[in-house]
Amino acid sequence: MSTGTVVDRGLEGVVVGSTVLSNVEGQVGRLTYRGYDIDDLAPNATFEEVAHLLLYGHLPNATELKAFKAELAARRSLPAPLITAMQAVPKTAWPMDVIRTVTSGLALFVPVNSHGEHVSDVHSAIELIAKMTTILASWDRIRRGLEPIEPRTDLSHAANFLYMRTGKVPSEIEEDAIDTYLVLLADHSYNASTFSARVTASTRADIYASVTSALATLTGDLHGGAASATYTNLVAIGSPDKAEKFVHDEIAKGNRIMGMGHREYRVRDPRAKHLEAIAQALSKHMGNSKWYPIARELENHSQRILAAEHPDRKIYANVDFYTAPVLADLGIPGDEFTGVFACGRIAGWTAHILEQLADNRLIRPQASYSGPPPGPFVPIGSRK
Ligand code: COA
């Protein structure tokens, strides 16, 4: 590529493909899945309905939903050797490392064809959706020195996830909280992890390899790691009255305020209001836990101070911001938040992978070369 080429670092605003799965309208703050506004889906549809919508193209009728839920439930258990492998892992291992590795390991228990490929279809997608929560809940218990709990087939996806963590069927408010969270996180167009999954799928790698790519990409704190980082901030702040000083100190140190800002949204992330309402309700349910009040103050001060710092850049709360108080009040450790994100986004990842495979073209961009010009090879004896 010639010098002087315009380089789109970060691909901001660059359209690299199309999708029918979800649409992010950043200027107005609207997110739709196959034409359905998340403002309608969050209060009215379960995660199972949304996963069906993404994978099959329509909201299920009652018969379809029953069959979909039955298939999800039947696929929840993990191969026993993967549980044994997790039990052999140091308890200090980072949850996302475990989740990524065990998800990749699922492929070992699925037959391959003569080319070493696994079938990538809607059933393998359901398999991955079903097992992601089991992997996370099992690791949570194993790292705490407890036996993993076998999934139940009579509970919803959300309720079973919380049940596998504690052995207790969750209250309605807890089940609804995690269910709505999973709905809100299910898809978000060509975000970094989904794009990564599509790049991998575009090489005609299978769904297990592509999801493993997505999990690796989700890990960083500019993407799925931001909720954990927000929780770390809430802990450091400690009480609502300390939030303002915290923001000033972070900015003075040149740090970013985690959970604030978005590549696409120039208004508040449309998912934030739903998560804020859940955080507020859960805080009350938990006897006025402190996480929501701290988060509320942190958002107020962050928004005001960042507006003064960056008058041309609209920086508002994103989806990860109120994820932190929600998951904290559900008793989930901060370092597992990215894993819970994955439990929602796996629905979108798998739908995008199948969409990519159905109409594939290898994704292979160019780079502007900025190294030295061509020169002679230097034999080893002549090197300095
Ligand atoms: N805190 C402080 N400053 C921020 C900020 C934040 N959360 N988000 C953006 N900014 C500032 C940047 O420092 C930059 O300032 P500069 O132009 O003086 O260098 C300016 O706003 C533009 O940021 P940029 O990184 O170019 O925007 P982006 O589109 O790449 O950023 C994010 C999007 C998400 C990466 C960014 O907002 C961020 O880092 N947020 C915190 C991490 C987070 O919550 N990630 C989850 C996203 S869902």
Tab-separated table of C-alpha atoms and ligand atoms in Angstrom:
chain	number	residue	atom	x	y	z
A	1	MET	CA	0.000	0.000	0.000
A	2	SER	CA	1.372	3.437	-0.908
A	3	THR	CA	2.325	6.041	1.689
A	4	GLY	CA	-0.126	8.882	2.113
A	5	THR	CA	-3.010	6.398	2.387
A	6	VAL	CA	-5.665	7.501	4.887
A	7	VAL	CA	-5.586	5.064	7.805
A	8	ASP	CA	-8.790	4.538	9.795
A	9	ARG	CA	-7.274	3.646	13.151
A	10	GLY	CA	-9.844	1.783	15.188
A	11	LEU	CA	-12.108	1.571	12.108
A	12	GLU	CA	-14.292	4.312	13.618
A	13	GLY	CA	-17.188	4.963	11.263
A	14	VAL	CA	-15.921	2.395	8.736
A	15	VAL	CA	-18.643	0.037	7.474
A	16	VAL	CA	-17.094	-3.422	7.017
A	17	GLY	CA	-20.173	-5.575	6.560
A	18	SER	CA	-23.890	-5.791	7.069
A	19	THR	CA	-26.130	-7.633	9.502
A	20	VAL	CA	-29.833	-8.186	10.040
A	21	LEU	CA	-29.290	-9.018	13.706
A	22	SER	CA	-29.051	-5.704	15.527
A	23	ASN	CA	-28.809	-2.005	14.864
A	24	VAL	CA	-27.057	0.600	17.012
A	25	GLU	CA	-28.276	4.147	16.403
A	26	GLY	CA	-25.638	6.064	18.291
A	27	GLN	CA	-26.932	9.588	17.766
A	28	VAL	CA	-30.428	8.894	19.108
A	29	GLY	CA	-29.495	6.126	21.529
A	30	ARG	CA	-31.568	3.299	20.103
A	31	LEU	CA	-30.669	-0.389	19.997
A	32	THR	CA	-32.852	-2.884	18.133
A	33	TYR	CA	-32.586	-6.645	17.680
A	34	ARG	CA	-34.062	-7.650	14.293
A	35	GLY	CA	-36.229	-4.534	14.442
A	36	TYR	CA	-37.379	-4.909	18.061
A	37	ASP	CA	-36.400	-2.061	20.369
A	38	ILE	CA	-34.601	-3.205	23.500
A	39	ASP	CA	-36.897	-0.821	25.390
A	40	ASP	CA	-39.697	-3.258	24.476
A	41	LEU	CA	-37.670	-6.453	24.788
A	42	ALA	CA	-36.101	-5.710	28.194
A	43	PRO	CA	-39.384	-5.574	30.157
A	44	ASN	CA	-41.364	-8.021	28.011
A	45	ALA	CA	-39.150	-10.795	26.628
A	46	THR	CA	-37.021	-13.416	28.340
A	47	PHE	CA	-33.451	-14.235	27.357
A	48	GLU	CA	-34.697	-17.459	25.768
A	49	GLU	CA	-37.118	-15.508	23.547
A	50	VAL	CA	-34.360	-13.089	22.531
A	51	ALA	CA	-31.867	-15.885	21.795
A	52	HIS	CA	-34.541	-17.542	19.633
A	53	LEU	CA	-35.192	-14.216	17.896
A	54	LEU	CA	-31.503	-13.807	17.078
A	55	LEU	CA	-30.921	-17.387	15.963
A	56	TYR	CA	-34.175	-18.159	14.129
A	57	GLY	CA	-35.161	-14.692	12.912
A	58	HIS	CA	-38.451	-14.341	14.777
A	59	LEU	CA	-39.829	-14.253	18.297
A	60	PRO	CA	-40.993	-17.764	19.172
A	61	ASN	CA	-44.629	-18.712	19.561
A	62	ALA	CA	-45.528	-20.727	22.672
A	63	THR	CA	-44.753	-24.098	21.043
A	64	GLU	CA	-41.437	-22.913	19.622
A	65	LEU	CA	-40.431	-21.385	22.951
A	66	LYS	CA	-41.184	-24.612	24.791
A	67	ALA	CA	-39.023	-26.592	22.355
A	68	PHE	CA	-36.224	-24.001	22.469
A	69	LYS	CA	-36.183	-23.980	26.275
A	70	ALA	CA	-36.180	-27.779	26.349
A	71	GLU	CA	-33.184	-27.936	23.998
A	72	LEU	CA	-31.283	-25.328	26.028
A	73	ALA	CA	-32.028	-27.176	29.267
A	74	ALA	CA	-30.996	-30.538	27.793
A	75	ARG	CA	-27.625	-29.119	26.721
A	76	ARG	CA	-26.635	-27.481	30.040
A	77	SER	CA	-24.377	-30.168	31.556
A	78	LEU	CA	-20.649	-30.105	30.883
A	79	PRO	CA	-18.567	-33.121	29.857
A	80	ALA	CA	-17.177	-34.542	33.119
A	81	PRO	CA	-13.496	-34.234	32.011
A	82	LEU	CA	-13.946	-30.454	31.690
A	83	ILE	CA	-15.137	-30.266	35.304
A	84	THR	CA	-12.110	-32.370	36.312
A	85	ALA	CA	-9.844	-30.066	34.296
A	86	MET	CA	-11.266	-27.003	36.079
A	87	GLN	CA	-10.681	-28.721	39.428
A	88	ALA	CA	-7.005	-29.067	38.482
A	89	VAL	CA	-6.604	-25.364	37.710
A	90	PRO	CA	-5.038	-23.028	40.319
A	91	LYS	CA	-7.892	-21.372	42.250
A	92	THR	CA	-6.226	-18.036	41.600
A	93	ALA	CA	-6.744	-18.374	37.830
A	94	TRP	CA	-8.479	-15.402	36.204
A	95	PRO	CA	-12.114	-16.322	35.459
A	96	MET	CA	-12.001	-15.195	31.819
A	97	ASP	CA	-8.923	-17.366	31.214
A	98	VAL	CA	-10.840	-20.340	32.583
A	99	ILE	CA	-14.032	-19.586	30.657
A	100	ARG	CA	-12.173	-19.082	27.381
A	101	THR	CA	-10.133	-22.255	27.825
A	102	VAL	CA	-13.053	-24.461	28.857
A	103	THR	CA	-15.268	-23.094	26.070
A	104	SER	CA	-12.532	-23.926	23.605
A	105	GLY	CA	-12.323	-27.348	25.254
A	106	LEU	CA	-15.984	-28.061	24.491
A	107	ALA	CA	-14.914	-28.658	20.901
A	108	LEU	CA	-12.901	-31.690	22.043
A	109	PHE	CA	-16.122	-33.513	22.893
A	110	VAL	CA	-17.919	-32.802	19.631
A	111	PRO	CA	-17.359	-35.024	16.565
A	112	VAL	CA	-15.293	-33.624	13.683
A	113	ASN	CA	-15.588	-34.374	9.981
A	114	SER	CA	-12.624	-35.511	7.860
A	115	HIS	CA	-11.405	-31.881	7.626
A	116	GLY	CA	-11.310	-31.526	11.416
A	117	GLU	CA	-14.373	-29.281	11.429
A	118	HIS	CA	-17.300	-29.292	13.814
A	119	VAL	CA	-20.789	-28.658	12.562
A	120	SER	CA	-21.651	-24.978	12.994
A	121	ASP	CA	-25.407	-24.678	13.084
A	122	VAL	CA	-28.209	-23.452	15.262
A	123	HIS	CA	-27.893	-26.514	17.514
A	124	SER	CA	-24.188	-25.961	18.182
A	125	ALA	CA	-25.134	-22.330	18.884
A	126	ILE	CA	-27.722	-23.449	21.455
A	127	GLU	CA	-25.124	-25.826	22.913
A	128	LEU	CA	-22.690	-22.942	23.466
A	129	ILE	CA	-25.383	-20.646	24.886
A	130	ALA	CA	-26.560	-23.386	27.256
A	131	LYS	CA	-23.105	-24.295	28.528
A	132	MET	CA	-21.603	-20.828	29.008
A	133	THR	CA	-23.497	-20.224	32.255
A	134	THR	CA	-22.596	-23.710	33.480
A	135	ILE	CA	-18.902	-23.071	32.867
A	136	LEU	CA	-18.991	-19.766	34.764
A	137	ALA	CA	-21.075	-21.058	37.684
A	138	SER	CA	-18.955	-24.217	37.962
A	139	TRP	CA	-15.733	-22.251	38.028
A	140	ASP	CA	-17.167	-19.895	40.635
A	141	ARG	CA	-17.810	-22.840	42.952
A	142	ILE	CA	-14.581	-24.711	42.175
A	143	ARG	CA	-12.452	-21.633	42.886
A	144	ARG	CA	-14.249	-21.330	46.236
A	145	GLY	CA	-13.377	-24.957	47.056
A	146	LEU	CA	-16.971	-26.170	46.492
A	147	GLU	CA	-18.415	-28.926	44.315
A	148	PRO	CA	-20.086	-27.685	41.120
A	149	ILE	CA	-23.868	-28.025	41.091
A	150	GLU	CA	-25.522	-29.929	38.233
A	151	PRO	CA	-27.857	-27.709	36.215
A	152	ARG	CA	-31.607	-28.146	36.596
A	153	THR	CA	-33.792	-28.568	33.555
A	154	ASP	CA	-36.959	-27.143	35.122
A	155	LEU	CA	-35.599	-23.614	35.657
A	156	SER	CA	-35.281	-20.712	33.243
A	157	HIS	CA	-31.838	-19.966	31.821
A	158	ALA	CA	-31.445	-17.024	34.247
A	159	ALA	CA	-32.755	-18.837	37.321
A	160	ASN	CA	-30.644	-21.911	36.604
A	161	PHE	CA	-27.508	-19.776	36.319
A	162	LEU	CA	-28.033	-18.298	39.797
A	163	TYR	CA	-29.103	-21.701	41.156
A	164	MET	CA	-25.863	-23.336	39.922
A	165	ARG	CA	-23.886	-20.705	41.846
A	166	THR	CA	-25.606	-21.076	45.211
A	167	GLY	CA	-27.777	-24.198	45.175
A	168	LYS	CA	-30.777	-21.983	45.957
A	169	VAL	CA	-33.565	-21.141	43.526
A	170	PRO	CA	-33.339	-17.340	43.217
A	171	SER	CA	-36.128	-14.943	44.171
A	172	GLU	CA	-38.225	-13.484	41.361
A	173	ILE	CA	-36.460	-10.122	41.546
A	174	GLU	CA	-33.035	-11.807	41.267
A	175	GLU	CA	-34.128	-14.014	38.380
A	176	ASP	CA	-35.673	-11.036	36.545
A	177	ALA	CA	-32.554	-8.945	37.151
A	178	ILE	CA	-30.186	-11.442	35.557
A	179	ASP	CA	-32.667	-12.303	32.801
A	180	THR	CA	-33.056	-8.652	31.781
A	181	TYR	CA	-29.297	-8.176	31.997
A	182	LEU	CA	-28.782	-11.100	29.571
A	183	VAL	CA	-31.437	-9.670	27.220
A	184	LEU	CA	-29.722	-6.264	27.204
A	185	LEU	CA	-26.294	-7.751	26.545
A	186	ALA	CA	-27.387	-10.266	23.900
A	187	ASP	CA	-26.208	-8.369	20.843
A	188	HIS	CA	-24.643	-5.099	19.770
A	189	SER	CA	-23.883	-5.158	16.060
A	190	TYR	CA	-20.173	-5.214	15.083
A	191	ASN	CA	-18.705	-4.592	18.552
A	192	ALA	CA	-15.086	-5.709	18.963
A	193	SER	CA	-15.740	-9.253	20.196
A	194	THR	CA	-18.464	-9.914	17.611
A	195	PHE	CA	-16.242	-8.575	14.868
A	196	SER	CA	-13.479	-10.848	16.118
A	197	ALA	CA	-15.881	-13.821	15.963
A	198	ARG	CA	-16.849	-12.869	12.405
A	199	VAL	CA	-13.216	-12.511	11.305
A	200	THR	CA	-12.481	-15.995	12.641
A	201	ALA	CA	-15.632	-17.454	11.058
A	202	SER	CA	-14.733	-15.775	7.753
A	203	THR	CA	-11.700	-18.079	7.488
A	204	ARG	CA	-14.264	-20.920	7.628
A	205	ALA	CA	-13.165	-21.798	11.149
A	206	ASP	CA	-16.040	-23.376	13.071
A	207	ILE	CA	-18.333	-21.954	15.726
A	208	TYR	CA	-16.215	-23.183	18.679
A	209	ALA	CA	-13.059	-21.513	17.333
A	210	SER	CA	-14.983	-18.338	16.500
A	211	VAL	CA	-16.573	-18.068	19.956
A	212	THR	CA	-13.157	-18.628	21.551
A	213	SER	CA	-11.857	-15.637	19.557
A	214	ALA	CA	-14.788	-13.546	20.746
A	215	LEU	CA	-14.152	-14.478	24.369
A	216	ALA	CA	-10.517	-13.412	24.107
A	217	THR	CA	-11.520	-10.079	22.584
A	218	LEU	CA	-14.180	-9.421	25.204
A	219	THR	CA	-11.611	-9.557	27.991
A	220	GLY	CA	-10.036	-6.093	27.736
A	221	ASP	CA	-11.296	-3.216	29.857
A	222	LEU	CA	-12.089	-1.068	26.839
A	223	HIS	CA	-14.761	-3.705	26.081
A	224	GLY	CA	-16.218	-6.380	28.376
A	225	GLY	CA	-13.729	-5.815	31.175
A	226	ALA	CA	-15.158	-2.356	31.912
A	227	ALA	CA	-17.838	-3.575	34.327
A	228	SER	CA	-15.256	-5.297	36.540
A	229	ALA	CA	-13.163	-2.143	36.428
A	230	THR	CA	-16.239	-0.090	37.384
A	231	TYR	CA	-16.842	-2.375	40.351
A	232	THR	CA	-13.218	-1.921	41.436
A	233	ASN	CA	-13.897	1.823	41.341
A	234	LEU	CA	-17.093	1.492	43.397
A	235	VAL	CA	-15.153	-0.453	46.018
A	236	ALA	CA	-12.351	2.143	46.030
A	237	ILE	CA	-14.858	5.015	46.385
A	238	GLY	CA	-16.570	3.306	49.316
A	239	SER	CA	-19.354	5.861	49.910
A	240	PRO	CA	-21.324	8.257	47.678
A	241	ASP	CA	-19.758	11.409	49.150
A	242	LYS	CA	-16.300	10.287	47.951
A	243	ALA	CA	-17.320	9.950	44.295
A	244	GLU	CA	-16.539	13.516	43.212
A	245	LYS	CA	-12.981	13.485	44.559
A	246	PHE	CA	-12.439	10.088	42.963
A	247	VAL	CA	-13.356	11.409	39.522
A	248	HIS	CA	-11.074	14.443	39.866
A	249	ASP	CA	-8.209	12.226	41.048
A	250	GLU	CA	-8.652	9.748	38.199
A	251	ILE	CA	-8.715	12.497	35.586
A	252	ALA	CA	-5.657	14.143	37.163
A	253	LYS	CA	-3.824	10.798	36.876
A	254	GLY	CA	-4.813	10.571	33.211
A	255	ASN	CA	-7.050	7.560	33.818
A	256	ARG	CA	-10.357	6.914	32.092
A	257	ILE	CA	-13.543	6.594	34.112
A	258	MET	CA	-14.596	3.034	33.476
A	259	GLY	CA	-18.187	2.495	32.377
A	260	MET	CA	-18.294	5.962	30.811
A	261	GLY	CA	-18.080	6.708	27.092
A	262	HIS	CA	-18.855	4.697	24.005
A	263	ARG	CA	-17.568	4.432	20.465
A	264	GLU	CA	-21.082	4.535	18.996
A	265	TYR	CA	-23.362	6.358	21.431
A	266	ARG	CA	-23.323	10.138	21.614
A	267	VAL	CA	-26.120	10.031	24.213
A	268	ARG	CA	-26.559	7.838	27.274
A	269	ASP	CA	-26.394	4.158	26.334
A	270	PRO	CA	-30.049	3.020	25.984
A	271	ARG	CA	-29.271	-0.062	28.084
A	272	ALA	CA	-28.084	2.038	31.030
A	273	LYS	CA	-31.560	3.187	32.090
A	274	HIS	CA	-32.823	-0.388	32.360
A	275	LEU	CA	-29.785	-1.467	34.313
A	276	GLU	CA	-30.017	1.588	36.544
A	277	ALA	CA	-33.648	0.743	37.384
A	278	ILE	CA	-32.620	-2.841	38.196
A	279	ALA	CA	-29.685	-1.635	40.295
A	280	GLN	CA	-31.974	0.687	42.243
A	281	ALA	CA	-34.574	-2.038	42.855
A	282	LEU	CA	-31.939	-4.600	43.865
A	283	SER	CA	-30.278	-2.161	46.235
A	284	LYS	CA	-33.618	-1.689	48.011
A	285	HIS	CA	-34.248	-5.448	47.964
A	286	MET	CA	-30.850	-6.023	49.604
A	287	GLY	CA	-31.739	-3.640	52.463
A	288	ASN	CA	-30.298	-0.507	50.839
A	289	SER	CA	-26.954	-1.858	49.721
A	290	LYS	CA	-24.399	0.816	48.938
A	291	TRP	CA	-23.505	-0.036	45.344
A	292	TYR	CA	-26.339	1.769	43.595
A	293	PRO	CA	-26.014	5.050	45.579
A	294	ILE	CA	-22.260	5.149	44.920
A	295	ALA	CA	-22.789	4.417	41.220
A	296	ARG	CA	-25.470	7.120	40.962
A	297	GLU	CA	-23.122	9.751	42.411
A	298	LEU	CA	-20.225	8.500	40.316
A	299	GLU	CA	-22.278	8.910	37.146
A	300	ASN	CA	-23.419	12.437	38.122
A	301	HIS	CA	-19.897	13.659	38.763
A	302	SER	CA	-18.282	11.761	35.888
A	303	GLN	CA	-20.756	13.125	33.360
A	304	ARG	CA	-20.330	16.713	34.571
A	305	ILE	CA	-16.549	16.611	34.899
A	306	LEU	CA	-15.984	14.765	31.611
A	307	ALA	CA	-18.259	17.245	29.807
A	308	ALA	CA	-16.012	20.057	31.034
A	309	GLU	CA	-12.852	18.107	30.101
A	310	HIS	CA	-14.098	17.059	26.660
A	311	PRO	CA	-16.666	19.631	25.495
A	312	ASP	CA	-16.611	18.166	21.951
A	313	ARG	CA	-16.935	14.518	22.981
A	314	LYS	CA	-20.204	13.396	24.536
A	315	ILE	CA	-19.286	10.967	27.303
A	316	TYR	CA	-22.150	9.263	29.123
A	317	ALA	CA	-22.700	6.045	31.066
A	318	ASN	CA	-22.462	2.894	28.959
A	319	VAL	CA	-23.879	-0.582	29.523
A	320	ASP	CA	-21.053	-1.598	31.842
A	321	PHE	CA	-21.640	1.224	34.300
A	322	TYR	CA	-24.796	-0.040	36.048
A	323	THR	CA	-23.835	-3.637	35.374
A	324	ALA	CA	-21.441	-3.228	38.293
A	325	PRO	CA	-24.030	-2.505	41.043
A	326	VAL	CA	-26.480	-5.035	39.556
A	327	LEU	CA	-24.026	-7.944	39.549
A	328	ALA	CA	-22.498	-6.897	42.874
A	329	ASP	CA	-25.932	-7.007	44.523
A	330	LEU	CA	-26.515	-10.446	43.033
A	331	GLY	CA	-23.430	-11.621	44.932
A	332	ILE	CA	-21.279	-12.144	41.844
A	333	PRO	CA	-17.570	-11.384	42.406
A	334	GLY	CA	-16.235	-8.431	40.392
A	335	ASP	CA	-13.733	-10.514	38.452
A	336	GLU	CA	-16.556	-12.677	37.068
A	337	PHE	CA	-18.516	-9.776	35.534
A	338	THR	CA	-16.914	-10.186	32.101
A	339	GLY	CA	-17.933	-13.832	32.196
A	340	VAL	CA	-21.564	-12.876	32.877
A	341	PHE	CA	-21.362	-10.450	29.936
A	342	ALA	CA	-20.241	-13.423	27.811
A	343	CYS	CA	-23.283	-15.428	28.981
A	344	GLY	CA	-25.503	-12.794	27.351
A	345	ARG	CA	-23.393	-11.942	24.304
A	346	ILE	CA	-22.950	-15.610	23.358
A	347	ALA	CA	-26.446	-15.382	21.818
A	348	GLY	CA	-25.311	-12.561	19.523
A	349	TRP	CA	-21.899	-14.056	18.797
A	350	THR	CA	-23.333	-17.362	17.638
A	351	ALA	CA	-26.024	-15.657	15.530
A	352	HIS	CA	-23.361	-13.452	13.893
A	353	ILE	CA	-21.109	-16.458	13.232
A	354	LEU	CA	-23.960	-18.293	11.494
A	355	GLU	CA	-24.825	-15.123	9.540
A	356	GLN	CA	-21.177	-14.799	8.460
A	357	LEU	CA	-20.912	-18.455	7.420
A	358	ALA	CA	-24.168	-18.282	5.454
A	359	ASP	CA	-22.832	-15.550	3.166
A	360	ASN	CA	-19.106	-15.598	3.653
A	361	ARG	CA	-16.240	-13.569	2.310
A	362	LEU	CA	-12.809	-13.712	3.963
A	363	ILE	CA	-12.304	-10.582	6.073
A	364	ARG	CA	-8.789	-9.433	5.335
A	365	PRO	CA	-8.063	-5.695	5.520
A	366	GLN	CA	-4.850	-3.926	4.555
A	367	ALA	CA	-2.329	-2.016	6.627
A	368	SER	CA	-0.232	0.976	5.693
A	369	TYR	CA	3.394	-0.215	5.912
A	370	SER	CA	5.516	2.153	7.996
A	371	GLY	CA	8.691	0.078	8.413
A	372	PRO	CA	12.084	0.400	6.673
A	373	PRO	CA	12.317	0.235	2.858
A	374	PRO	CA	13.427	-3.041	1.204
A	375	GLY	CA	17.141	-3.730	1.842
A	376	PRO	CA	19.767	-6.482	1.556
A	377	PHE	CA	19.693	-9.525	3.834
A	378	VAL	CA	22.390	-9.349	6.575
A	379	PRO	CA	24.145	-12.724	7.189
A	380	ILE	CA	24.365	-13.651	10.892
A	381	GLY	CA	28.149	-13.176	11.025
A	382	SER	CA	27.807	-9.579	9.825
A	383	ARG	CA	25.093	-8.536	12.304
A	384	LYS	CA	25.955	-6.135	15.134
B	1	COA	N1	-12.974	8.669	30.815
B	1	COA	C1	-12.189	9.723	30.533
B	1	COA	N2	-11.989	10.176	29.287
B	1	COA	C2	-12.610	9.525	28.284
B	1	COA	C3	-13.462	8.433	28.517
B	1	COA	C4	-13.633	8.010	29.838
B	1	COA	N3	-14.408	6.971	30.139
B	1	COA	N4	-13.950	7.994	27.342
B	1	COA	C5	-13.413	8.783	26.394
B	1	COA	N5	-12.619	9.702	26.981
B	1	COA	C6	-11.857	10.750	26.292
B	1	COA	C7	-10.549	10.182	25.767
B	1	COA	O1	-9.501	10.299	26.711
B	1	COA	C8	-10.305	11.037	24.543
B	1	COA	O2	-9.737	12.243	24.959
B	1	COA	P1	-8.584	12.962	24.064
B	1	COA	O3	-9.233	13.210	22.742
B	1	COA	O4	-8.255	14.168	24.836
B	1	COA	O5	-7.475	11.959	23.971
B	1	COA	C9	-11.712	11.359	24.044
B	1	COA	O6	-12.587	11.172	25.158
B	1	COA	C10	-12.153	10.409	22.947
B	1	COA	O7	-11.865	9.094	23.351
B	1	COA	P2	-11.534	7.920	22.339
B	1	COA	O8	-10.735	6.886	23.049
B	1	COA	O9	-11.000	8.440	21.049
B	1	COA	O10	-12.980	7.427	22.017
B	1	COA	P3	-13.398	5.979	21.659
B	1	COA	O11	-14.555	6.057	20.761
B	1	COA	O12	-12.270	5.131	21.172
B	1	COA	O13	-13.772	5.495	23.118
B	1	COA	C11	-14.245	3.950	24.720
B	1	COA	C12	-14.711	4.608	23.442
B	1	COA	C13	-15.370	3.037	25.199
B	1	COA	C14	-13.020	3.087	24.424
B	1	COA	C15	-13.915	5.025	25.780
B	1	COA	O14	-15.025	5.855	26.015
B	1	COA	C16	-13.411	4.418	27.067
B	1	COA	O15	-12.237	4.105	27.190
B	1	COA	N6	-14.323	4.217	28.084
B	1	COA	C17	-13.959	3.584	29.304
B	1	COA	C18	-13.962	2.077	29.136
B	1	COA	C19	-15.356	1.520	28.998
B	1	COA	O16	-16.263	1.861	29.741
B	1	COA	N7	-15.512	0.607	28.046
B	1	COA	C20	-16.765	-0.069	27.805
B	1	COA	C21	-17.401	0.389	26.533
B	1	COA	S1	-19.017	-0.287	26.330
